[in-house]
């Protein structure tokens, strides 16, 4: 048996798992301040949720989905992202009845069959947030602020990040613009790669994102949607920028930012960080998707959100020297002099744990010296030593690891004595 995890996946060992828990806890606290509530959707959905939601012509749907037939022959897909699932759930449970607002966040693994490299995995972890029901530009600024503040809160300095901002227009102005870009691509067909030519009919705007230098050169001269936004889209975009200015959140307008999912309308954004990351430098991104709920068969419902990638955020945090709080693994170590007192030691450790104190004990018949070493390693601030004599007297020795002071206490008062010692 090959004991290595499948290509593009990684075990989250304790240090990384602790970082994940730190980030999800930060999200919980921060996003609650913005009025967001948690939601958990299934890890797999009917394939059409993603195929229609994200768009058949996108890279995600056309080549990156983990799609399988279940035993009844239904086509299911491991979620490549969370937005389509959240919108599907909002529709199923009527989370956004007319005139109301649903503010939701989520965290968990996503799956895309991509070529693995630094910061790009096949199973990766996202924290995401969605606001459904509000069309006003204020909510765009709120969502972007929540993302920016999240990164700042976990220790990525603003100087290490770049917030790119653009507007993708809407049903009124984008179709005409799409045709203009398609025509432009048609005129430069020979200079563009096969992929950009292939997408001419289905997804011409993706050419802005092509990594091929020749394509980038051609697209540098392409007409920009920014110059062709309809009046309502232009006003919306201007108001989002004004709100961000007022919040003091720095952004860079990037008229070529198109993002890889088809559901976007109006505001799109991406946060990039260079330090610690290679070419996969987008640590988070999102945008508006005012047509998605309707596409799923619901009433027209505006929405927007973002998702941030855990692996890339952690790389950016490490590059910035940000640390993950790591509490001592045990406040108290309960040591035994020999095996005859194993049951007493077990009872003391259990009583401490029941009282809310992190306590550890030996389960491997280690020497007393080895137990003290272990106590040090775990960061214990006190050690309770129980030997046959102490046990017979109904007592234990309590050692304060910082002052090295020792005293005898009655077993019945060990919990109180340690509460006092630990403060
Ligand atoms: P996305 O840009 O595809 O957007 O992904 C969001 C973030 O997930 C990226 O910025 C990146 O940090 C991380 N990410 C994506 N793919 C990978 C991968 N293969 N390996 C590691 N990290 C990755 C979405 O998923 C949208 N659902 C965001 C959104 C929410 N838009 C509106 N609401």
CSV table of C-alpha atoms and ligand atoms in Angstrom, one decimal:
chain,number,residue,atom,x,y,z
A,1,UNK,CA,0.0,0.0,0.0
A,2,UNK,CA,1.2,3.5,-0.8
A,3,UNK,CA,1.0,5.4,2.5
A,4,UNK,CA,1.4,8.8,0.8
A,5,UNK,CA,-1.7,11.0,0.6
A,6,UNK,CA,-3.0,11.4,-3.0
A,7,UNK,CA,-1.2,13.9,-5.2
A,8,UNK,CA,-2.4,17.5,-4.5
A,9,UNK,CA,-3.7,16.7,-1.1
A,10,UNK,CA,-2.0,17.1,2.3
A,11,UNK,CA,-2.5,15.9,5.8
A,12,UNK,CA,-3.1,18.8,8.2
A,13,UNK,CA,-0.7,17.8,10.9
A,14,UNK,CA,-1.1,19.5,14.4
A,15,UNK,CA,0.8,22.7,13.6
A,16,UNK,CA,-1.1,23.3,10.4
A,17,UNK,CA,-4.4,22.1,12.0
A,18,UNK,CA,-3.8,24.6,14.8
A,19,UNK,CA,-3.3,27.3,12.2
A,20,UNK,CA,-6.6,26.3,10.5
A,21,UNK,CA,-8.4,26.5,13.8
A,22,UNK,CA,-6.9,29.9,14.5
A,23,UNK,CA,-8.0,31.2,11.2
A,24,UNK,CA,-11.5,29.8,11.5
A,25,UNK,CA,-11.8,31.2,15.0
A,26,UNK,CA,-10.7,34.6,13.8
A,27,UNK,CA,-13.2,34.4,11.0
A,28,UNK,CA,-15.9,33.5,13.4
A,29,UNK,CA,-15.2,36.4,15.7
A,30,UNK,CA,-14.5,39.0,13.0
A,31,UNK,CA,-17.4,38.1,10.6
A,32,UNK,CA,-19.8,38.0,13.6
A,33,UNK,CA,-19.0,41.7,14.1
A,34,UNK,CA,-20.2,42.3,10.5
A,35,UNK,CA,-23.4,40.3,11.2
A,36,UNK,CA,-22.5,37.1,9.4
A,37,UNK,CA,-23.7,33.6,10.6
A,38,UNK,CA,-22.2,30.2,9.9
A,39,UNK,CA,-23.5,27.8,7.3
A,40,UNK,CA,-22.3,24.3,6.3
A,41,UNK,CA,-23.4,22.8,3.0
A,42,UNK,CA,-22.6,19.3,1.7
A,43,UNK,CA,-19.1,18.5,0.3
A,44,UNK,CA,-20.8,17.3,-2.8
A,45,UNK,CA,-23.7,18.5,-4.9
A,46,UNK,CA,-25.6,17.5,-8.0
A,47,UNK,CA,-23.2,18.3,-10.8
A,48,UNK,CA,-25.5,20.9,-12.4
A,49,UNK,CA,-25.2,23.2,-9.3
A,50,UNK,CA,-21.6,23.8,-10.3
A,51,UNK,CA,-21.8,23.3,-14.0
A,52,UNK,CA,-24.6,25.9,-14.4
A,53,UNK,CA,-23.5,28.1,-11.5
A,54,UNK,CA,-19.9,28.5,-12.3
A,55,UNK,CA,-20.3,28.1,-16.0
A,56,UNK,CA,-19.7,25.3,-18.5
A,57,UNK,CA,-17.0,27.2,-20.3
A,58,UNK,CA,-14.8,27.9,-17.2
A,59,UNK,CA,-11.6,25.9,-16.5
A,60,UNK,CA,-13.2,24.7,-13.2
A,61,UNK,CA,-16.2,23.1,-14.9
A,62,UNK,CA,-14.5,22.0,-18.1
A,63,UNK,CA,-11.4,20.4,-16.6
A,64,UNK,CA,-11.1,20.5,-12.9
A,65,UNK,CA,-14.2,19.0,-11.3
A,66,UNK,CA,-14.2,15.7,-9.4
A,67,UNK,CA,-17.4,14.3,-10.8
A,68,UNK,CA,-18.6,10.8,-10.2
A,69,UNK,CA,-21.8,8.7,-10.5
A,70,UNK,CA,-23.2,7.5,-7.2
A,71,UNK,CA,-24.6,4.0,-6.8
A,72,UNK,CA,-28.0,5.1,-8.2
A,73,UNK,CA,-26.3,6.6,-11.3
A,74,UNK,CA,-26.7,10.3,-10.3
A,75,UNK,CA,-23.9,12.6,-11.3
A,76,UNK,CA,-22.4,14.3,-8.3
A,77,UNK,CA,-19.4,16.6,-7.9
A,78,UNK,CA,-17.1,17.3,-5.0
A,79,UNK,CA,-17.5,21.1,-4.4
A,80,UNK,CA,-14.9,23.1,-6.2
A,81,UNK,CA,-16.0,26.2,-4.4
A,82,UNK,CA,-18.7,27.3,-1.9
A,83,UNK,CA,-20.7,30.0,-3.6
A,84,UNK,CA,-22.9,27.9,-5.8
A,85,UNK,CA,-23.7,25.6,-2.9
A,86,UNK,CA,-24.7,28.5,-0.6
A,87,UNK,CA,-26.9,30.0,-3.2
A,88,UNK,CA,-28.5,26.6,-3.8
A,89,UNK,CA,-29.1,26.2,-0.1
A,90,UNK,CA,-30.5,29.7,0.2
A,91,UNK,CA,-33.0,28.8,-2.5
A,92,UNK,CA,-33.9,25.4,-1.1
A,93,UNK,CA,-34.5,26.9,2.4
A,94,UNK,CA,-35.9,30.3,1.4
A,95,UNK,CA,-33.2,32.0,3.3
A,96,UNK,CA,-33.7,35.3,1.4
A,97,UNK,CA,-37.5,35.9,1.4
A,98,UNK,CA,-38.4,39.1,-0.5
A,99,UNK,CA,-36.7,42.1,1.0
A,100,UNK,CA,-34.5,40.2,3.5
A,101,UNK,CA,-30.8,39.7,3.7
A,102,UNK,CA,-28.9,36.5,4.5
A,103,UNK,CA,-25.3,37.0,5.7
A,104,UNK,CA,-23.4,33.7,5.8
A,105,UNK,CA,-19.9,32.4,6.1
A,106,UNK,CA,-18.4,29.0,5.8
A,107,UNK,CA,-15.1,27.1,6.1
A,108,UNK,CA,-14.0,23.8,4.7
A,109,UNK,CA,-12.3,21.8,2.0
A,110,UNK,CA,-12.8,22.4,-1.7
A,111,UNK,CA,-11.7,20.2,-4.6
A,112,UNK,CA,-10.2,21.0,-8.0
A,113,UNK,CA,-8.3,18.8,-10.3
A,114,UNK,CA,-5.5,21.3,-10.9
A,115,UNK,CA,-1.8,20.8,-11.5
A,116,UNK,CA,-0.4,20.9,-8.0
A,117,UNK,CA,2.3,23.5,-7.2
A,118,UNK,CA,3.2,25.8,-4.3
A,119,UNK,CA,-0.1,27.2,-3.1
A,120,UNK,CA,-2.1,25.1,-5.5
A,121,UNK,CA,-3.7,21.9,-4.3
A,122,UNK,CA,-6.4,19.5,-5.4
A,123,UNK,CA,-7.9,19.5,-2.0
A,124,UNK,CA,-7.5,23.0,-0.5
A,125,UNK,CA,-9.3,24.8,2.3
A,126,UNK,CA,-11.3,27.9,2.0
A,127,UNK,CA,-13.0,30.4,4.3
A,128,UNK,CA,-15.8,32.2,2.5
A,129,UNK,CA,-18.5,34.7,3.1
A,130,UNK,CA,-21.7,35.5,1.1
A,131,UNK,CA,-24.2,38.4,1.5
A,132,UNK,CA,-27.5,37.6,-0.3
A,133,UNK,CA,-30.3,40.1,-0.9
A,134,UNK,CA,-28.5,43.5,-1.0
A,135,UNK,CA,-27.7,45.4,-4.1
A,136,UNK,CA,-26.3,48.5,-2.6
A,137,UNK,CA,-22.7,49.4,-3.0
A,138,UNK,CA,-22.3,49.6,0.7
A,139,UNK,CA,-22.4,45.9,1.0
A,140,UNK,CA,-19.7,45.5,-1.6
A,141,UNK,CA,-17.5,47.7,0.6
A,142,UNK,CA,-18.5,45.7,3.7
A,143,UNK,CA,-17.6,42.4,2.2
A,144,UNK,CA,-14.3,43.7,0.8
A,145,UNK,CA,-13.5,45.3,4.2
A,146,UNK,CA,-14.2,42.0,6.0
A,147,UNK,CA,-11.7,40.2,3.8
A,148,UNK,CA,-9.1,42.9,4.1
A,149,UNK,CA,-9.5,43.1,7.9
A,150,UNK,CA,-9.3,39.4,8.1
A,151,UNK,CA,-5.9,39.3,6.5
A,152,UNK,CA,-4.7,42.2,8.7
A,153,UNK,CA,-6.0,40.5,11.8
A,154,UNK,CA,-4.1,37.3,11.2
A,155,UNK,CA,-0.9,39.3,10.7
A,156,UNK,CA,-0.4,40.0,7.0
A,157,UNK,CA,0.5,43.7,6.9
A,158,UNK,CA,-1.3,45.9,4.4
A,159,UNK,CA,2.1,46.6,2.7
A,160,UNK,CA,2.4,42.9,1.8
A,161,UNK,CA,-1.0,42.9,0.1
A,162,UNK,CA,-2.6,44.3,-3.0
A,163,UNK,CA,-6.3,44.6,-3.5
A,164,UNK,CA,-7.3,44.6,-7.1
A,165,UNK,CA,-10.7,45.9,-8.1
A,166,UNK,CA,-12.8,45.9,-11.2
A,167,UNK,CA,-16.4,46.0,-12.5
A,168,UNK,CA,-17.6,43.2,-14.8
A,169,UNK,CA,-20.7,45.2,-15.8
A,170,UNK,CA,-24.1,43.5,-16.0
A,171,UNK,CA,-26.7,42.1,-18.4
A,172,UNK,CA,-27.1,45.5,-20.0
A,173,UNK,CA,-23.5,46.5,-20.8
A,174,UNK,CA,-21.5,43.2,-20.8
A,175,UNK,CA,-23.0,41.4,-23.8
A,176,UNK,CA,-22.1,44.3,-26.1
A,177,UNK,CA,-18.6,44.5,-24.6
A,178,UNK,CA,-18.2,40.7,-24.9
A,179,UNK,CA,-18.9,41.0,-28.6
A,180,UNK,CA,-16.4,43.8,-28.9
A,181,UNK,CA,-13.7,41.7,-27.2
A,182,UNK,CA,-14.6,38.7,-29.3
A,183,UNK,CA,-14.3,40.8,-32.5
A,184,UNK,CA,-10.9,42.1,-31.2
A,185,UNK,CA,-9.7,38.6,-30.6
A,186,UNK,CA,-10.9,37.6,-34.0
A,187,UNK,CA,-8.8,40.4,-35.5
A,188,UNK,CA,-5.7,39.2,-33.6
A,189,UNK,CA,-6.4,35.4,-33.9
A,190,UNK,CA,-3.0,34.6,-35.4
A,191,UNK,CA,-1.1,36.2,-32.5
A,192,UNK,CA,-3.2,34.5,-29.8
A,193,UNK,CA,-2.8,31.0,-28.5
A,194,UNK,CA,-5.1,28.1,-29.4
A,195,UNK,CA,-6.9,28.2,-26.1
A,196,UNK,CA,-7.8,31.9,-26.4
A,197,UNK,CA,-9.1,31.2,-30.0
A,198,UNK,CA,-11.0,28.2,-28.8
A,199,UNK,CA,-12.8,30.3,-26.1
A,200,UNK,CA,-13.6,33.1,-28.6
A,201,UNK,CA,-17.3,32.1,-28.7
A,202,UNK,CA,-17.8,30.7,-25.2
A,203,UNK,CA,-15.7,32.9,-22.9
A,204,UNK,CA,-13.7,35.5,-24.8
A,205,UNK,CA,-13.0,37.6,-21.6
A,206,UNK,CA,-10.8,34.8,-20.2
A,207,UNK,CA,-8.2,35.9,-22.8
A,208,UNK,CA,-7.4,38.7,-20.3
A,209,UNK,CA,-6.2,36.1,-17.9
A,210,UNK,CA,-4.1,34.0,-20.3
A,211,UNK,CA,-0.5,33.5,-19.1
A,212,UNK,CA,0.9,33.3,-22.6
A,213,UNK,CA,3.1,36.4,-23.1
A,214,UNK,CA,2.0,36.9,-26.7
A,215,UNK,CA,-1.7,36.8,-25.6
A,216,UNK,CA,-0.9,39.2,-22.8
A,217,UNK,CA,0.6,41.6,-25.3
A,218,UNK,CA,-2.4,41.5,-27.6
A,219,UNK,CA,-4.8,41.8,-24.7
A,220,UNK,CA,-2.9,44.9,-23.4
A,221,UNK,CA,-4.4,46.7,-26.3
A,222,UNK,CA,-7.9,45.3,-26.0
A,223,UNK,CA,-10.9,47.6,-25.3
A,224,UNK,CA,-11.8,47.7,-21.6
A,225,UNK,CA,-15.2,47.2,-20.0
A,226,UNK,CA,-14.4,50.1,-17.7
A,227,UNK,CA,-14.9,52.4,-20.6
A,228,UNK,CA,-18.2,50.8,-21.7
A,229,UNK,CA,-20.0,50.3,-18.4
A,230,UNK,CA,-23.7,51.4,-18.4
A,231,UNK,CA,-24.6,54.3,-16.2
A,232,UNK,CA,-26.0,52.2,-13.3
A,233,UNK,CA,-22.9,50.0,-13.3
A,234,UNK,CA,-20.5,52.9,-13.5
A,235,UNK,CA,-22.3,54.7,-10.6
A,236,UNK,CA,-22.3,51.5,-8.5
A,237,UNK,CA,-18.5,51.0,-9.1
A,238,UNK,CA,-17.8,54.7,-8.3
A,239,UNK,CA,-19.7,54.3,-5.0
A,240,UNK,CA,-17.9,51.1,-4.0
A,241,UNK,CA,-14.6,52.9,-4.5
A,242,UNK,CA,-15.8,55.9,-2.5
A,243,UNK,CA,-16.7,53.6,0.4
A,244,UNK,CA,-13.4,51.9,0.3
A,245,UNK,CA,-11.6,55.3,0.2
A,246,UNK,CA,-13.6,56.3,3.3
A,247,UNK,CA,-12.6,53.1,5.1
A,248,UNK,CA,-8.9,53.7,4.2
A,249,UNK,CA,-8.7,50.4,2.4
A,250,UNK,CA,-6.2,50.8,-0.4
A,251,UNK,CA,-7.1,49.3,-3.8
A,252,UNK,CA,-5.7,49.2,-7.3
A,253,UNK,CA,-8.1,49.3,-10.2
A,254,UNK,CA,-7.3,46.4,-12.5
A,255,UNK,CA,-9.6,46.7,-15.6
A,256,UNK,CA,-8.2,43.3,-16.8
A,257,UNK,CA,-9.3,41.4,-13.7
A,258,UNK,CA,-12.0,39.0,-15.0
A,259,UNK,CA,-11.8,36.1,-12.5
A,260,UNK,CA,-12.3,32.5,-13.4
A,261,UNK,CA,-16.0,32.0,-12.6
A,262,UNK,CA,-18.8,33.0,-14.9
A,263,UNK,CA,-21.4,34.1,-12.3
A,264,UNK,CA,-19.8,37.5,-11.6
A,265,UNK,CA,-21.6,40.8,-12.3
A,266,UNK,CA,-20.4,44.3,-11.4
A,267,UNK,CA,-17.8,44.3,-8.6
A,268,UNK,CA,-15.0,41.8,-8.7
A,269,UNK,CA,-11.9,41.9,-6.5
A,270,UNK,CA,-8.8,39.8,-5.6
A,271,UNK,CA,-6.2,40.2,-2.8
A,272,UNK,CA,-2.7,39.2,-3.9
A,273,UNK,CA,0.4,38.8,-1.7
A,274,UNK,CA,3.8,38.3,-3.2
A,275,UNK,CA,6.0,37.5,-0.1
A,276,UNK,CA,6.0,33.8,0.5
A,277,UNK,CA,4.0,32.9,-2.6
A,278,UNK,CA,5.1,32.1,-6.2
A,279,UNK,CA,2.8,32.5,-9.2
A,280,UNK,CA,-0.2,31.4,-7.1
A,281,UNK,CA,-0.4,34.8,-5.3
A,282,UNK,CA,-4.1,35.3,-5.0
A,283,UNK,CA,-4.8,34.8,-1.3
A,284,UNK,CA,-8.5,35.6,-1.7
A,285,UNK,CA,-11.0,36.9,-4.2
A,286,UNK,CA,-14.7,37.3,-4.9
A,287,UNK,CA,-17.3,39.6,-6.3
A,288,UNK,CA,-21.0,40.1,-7.1
A,289,UNK,CA,-23.2,37.6,-8.7
A,290,UNK,CA,-26.6,39.3,-9.0
A,291,UNK,CA,-27.9,36.8,-11.6
A,292,UNK,CA,-27.0,33.5,-9.9
A,293,UNK,CA,-30.1,32.9,-7.8
A,294,UNK,CA,-32.3,33.5,-10.8
A,295,UNK,CA,-30.2,31.2,-12.9
A,296,UNK,CA,-31.0,28.5,-10.3
A,297,UNK,CA,-34.7,29.2,-10.7
A,298,UNK,CA,-35.2,31.6,-7.8
A,299,UNK,CA,-36.4,35.2,-7.8
A,300,UNK,CA,-33.9,37.8,-8.8
A,301,UNK,CA,-31.7,38.2,-5.7
A,302,UNK,CA,-28.5,40.2,-5.6
A,303,UNK,CA,-25.5,38.7,-3.9
A,304,UNK,CA,-21.8,38.9,-3.4
A,305,UNK,CA,-19.0,37.3,-1.4
A,306,UNK,CA,-15.5,36.2,-1.3
A,307,UNK,CA,-13.4,33.1,-0.4
A,308,UNK,CA,-9.8,33.0,0.8
A,309,UNK,CA,-7.4,30.2,0.5
A,310,UNK,CA,-6.1,28.7,3.7
A,311,UNK,CA,-2.8,27.3,2.3
A,312,UNK,CA,-1.9,30.6,0.5
A,313,UNK,CA,-2.9,32.7,3.5
A,314,UNK,CA,-0.6,30.6,5.7
A,315,UNK,CA,2.3,31.1,3.3
A,316,UNK,CA,1.7,34.8,3.4
A,317,UNK,CA,1.5,34.8,7.2
A,318,UNK,CA,4.8,32.9,7.5
A,319,UNK,CA,6.5,35.3,5.1
A,320,UNK,CA,5.3,38.2,7.3
A,321,UNK,CA,6.5,36.5,10.5
A,322,UNK,CA,2.9,36.2,11.8
A,323,UNK,CA,2.5,33.6,14.5
A,324,UNK,CA,-0.3,31.2,15.4
A,325,UNK,CA,-1.1,31.3,19.1
A,326,UNK,CA,-0.1,27.9,20.6
A,327,UNK,CA,-1.4,27.4,24.1
A,328,UNK,CA,0.6,25.1,26.4
A,329,UNK,CA,-0.6,21.6,25.8
A,330,UNK,CA,-0.8,21.0,29.6
A,331,UNK,CA,-1.1,23.4,32.5
A,332,UNK,CA,-0.4,20.6,34.9
A,333,UNK,CA,1.5,17.4,34.6
A,334,UNK,CA,0.6,14.7,37.1
A,335,UNK,CA,3.7,12.4,37.7
A,336,UNK,CA,3.8,9.1,39.4
A,337,UNK,CA,6.8,7.7,41.3
A,338,UNK,CA,5.9,4.1,40.5
A,339,UNK,CA,3.1,2.1,39.0
A,340,UNK,CA,1.5,1.4,42.4
A,341,UNK,CA,-0.1,4.9,42.4
A,342,UNK,CA,-1.2,4.8,38.7
A,343,UNK,CA,-4.9,4.8,39.7
A,344,UNK,CA,-4.4,7.8,42.1
A,345,UNK,CA,-2.6,9.8,39.4
A,346,UNK,CA,-5.3,9.0,36.9
A,347,UNK,CA,-8.0,10.2,39.3
A,348,UNK,CA,-6.1,13.5,40.0
A,349,UNK,CA,-5.6,14.2,36.3
A,350,UNK,CA,-9.2,13.4,35.6
A,351,UNK,CA,-10.4,15.7,38.5
A,352,UNK,CA,-8.2,18.5,37.1
A,353,UNK,CA,-9.6,18.1,33.6
A,354,UNK,CA,-13.1,18.1,34.9
A,355,UNK,CA,-12.3,21.3,36.7
A,356,UNK,CA,-11.3,22.9,33.3
A,357,UNK,CA,-7.5,22.6,33.8
A,358,UNK,CA,-5.4,21.0,31.0
A,359,UNK,CA,-3.7,18.1,32.6
A,360,UNK,CA,-1.4,15.4,31.3
A,361,UNK,CA,-0.1,12.2,32.8
A,362,UNK,CA,2.2,9.3,31.9
A,363,UNK,CA,0.7,6.3,30.2
A,364,UNK,CA,4.0,4.5,29.4
A,365,UNK,CA,5.7,3.7,32.7
A,366,UNK,CA,8.3,6.4,32.2
A,367,UNK,CA,10.9,7.2,34.8
A,368,UNK,CA,10.2,10.2,37.1
A,369,UNK,CA,13.0,12.1,35.4
A,370,UNK,CA,11.4,11.4,31.9
A,371,UNK,CA,8.1,12.5,33.2
A,372,UNK,CA,9.5,15.9,34.4
A,373,UNK,CA,11.2,16.3,30.9
A,374,UNK,CA,7.8,15.6,29.3
A,375,UNK,CA,6.2,18.2,31.6
A,376,UNK,CA,8.7,20.8,30.4
A,377,UNK,CA,8.1,19.9,26.8
A,378,UNK,CA,4.3,20.3,27.2
A,379,UNK,CA,4.8,23.7,28.9
A,380,UNK,CA,3.3,22.6,32.2
A,381,UNK,CA,3.4,25.3,34.9
A,382,UNK,CA,3.0,22.9,37.7
A,383,UNK,CA,3.8,19.2,38.4
A,384,UNK,CA,1.8,17.1,40.9
A,385,UNK,CA,4.0,14.2,42.1
A,386,UNK,CA,2.3,11.2,43.7
A,387,UNK,CA,4.4,8.4,45.3
A,388,UNK,CA,3.4,5.5,47.5
A,389,UNK,CA,4.1,7.5,50.7
A,390,UNK,CA,2.1,10.5,49.6
A,391,UNK,CA,-0.7,8.3,48.4
A,392,UNK,CA,-0.8,6.5,51.7
A,393,UNK,CA,-1.1,9.9,53.5
A,394,UNK,CA,-3.8,11.1,51.2
A,395,UNK,CA,-1.5,13.8,49.9
A,396,UNK,CA,0.6,14.8,46.8
A,397,UNK,CA,3.6,17.0,46.3
A,398,UNK,CA,2.9,20.1,44.2
A,399,UNK,CA,5.8,21.7,42.4
A,400,UNK,CA,5.6,25.2,40.9
A,401,UNK,CA,7.8,24.9,37.7
A,402,UNK,CA,8.7,28.6,37.6
A,403,UNK,CA,9.8,29.1,41.2
A,404,UNK,CA,10.7,25.4,41.7
A,405,UNK,CA,9.0,25.6,45.1
A,406,UNK,CA,7.5,22.4,46.4
A,407,UNK,CA,4.9,21.7,49.1
A,408,UNK,CA,2.6,18.9,50.2
A,409,UNK,CA,-1.1,19.3,49.8
A,410,UNK,CA,-4.1,17.0,50.6
A,411,UNK,CA,-5.3,15.1,47.5
A,412,UNK,CA,-8.8,16.5,48.2
A,413,UNK,CA,-7.5,20.0,47.8
A,414,UNK,CA,-5.2,19.5,44.8
A,415,UNK,CA,-7.7,21.1,42.4
A,416,UNK,CA,-8.1,24.3,44.5
A,417,UNK,CA,-4.4,24.5,45.2
A,418,UNK,CA,-3.7,24.4,41.4
A,419,UNK,CA,-6.4,26.9,40.6
A,420,UNK,CA,-4.7,29.3,43.0
A,421,UNK,CA,-1.3,28.6,41.6
A,422,UNK,CA,-2.4,28.9,37.9
A,423,UNK,CA,-4.3,32.1,38.7
B,1,LIG,P1,-11.6,31.5,-6.3
B,1,LIG,O1,-10.8,32.8,-6.7
B,1,LIG,O2,-11.7,30.5,-7.3
B,1,LIG,O3,-13.0,32.1,-5.8
B,1,LIG,O4,-11.0,31.0,-5.0
B,1,LIG,C1,-10.8,31.8,-3.8
B,1,LIG,C2,-9.4,31.5,-3.2
B,1,LIG,O5,-9.2,30.1,-3.0
B,1,LIG,C3,-8.2,31.9,-4.1
B,1,LIG,O6,-8.0,33.3,-4.0
B,1,LIG,C4,-7.1,31.0,-3.5
B,1,LIG,O7,-6.6,31.7,-2.4
B,1,LIG,C5,-7.9,29.8,-3.1
B,1,LIG,N1,-7.7,28.7,-4.1
B,1,LIG,C6,-8.4,28.5,-5.2
B,1,LIG,N2,-8.0,27.4,-5.8
B,1,LIG,C7,-7.0,26.9,-5.1
B,1,LIG,C8,-6.2,25.7,-5.2
B,1,LIG,N3,-6.3,24.9,-6.2
B,1,LIG,N4,-5.3,25.5,-4.2
B,1,LIG,C9,-5.2,26.3,-3.1
B,1,LIG,N5,-5.9,27.4,-3.0
B,1,LIG,C10,-6.8,27.7,-3.9
B,1,LIG,C11,-14.0,31.2,-5.4
B,1,LIG,O8,-13.9,30.1,-5.0
B,1,LIG,C12,-15.3,32.0,-5.2
B,1,LIG,N6,-16.3,31.0,-4.7
B,1,LIG,C13,-15.2,33.2,-4.3
B,1,LIG,C14,-16.5,33.9,-4.1
B,1,LIG,C15,-17.3,33.8,-3.1
B,1,LIG,N7,-17.0,34.7,-5.0
B,1,LIG,C16,-18.2,35.1,-4.5
B,1,LIG,N8,-18.4,34.6,-3.4
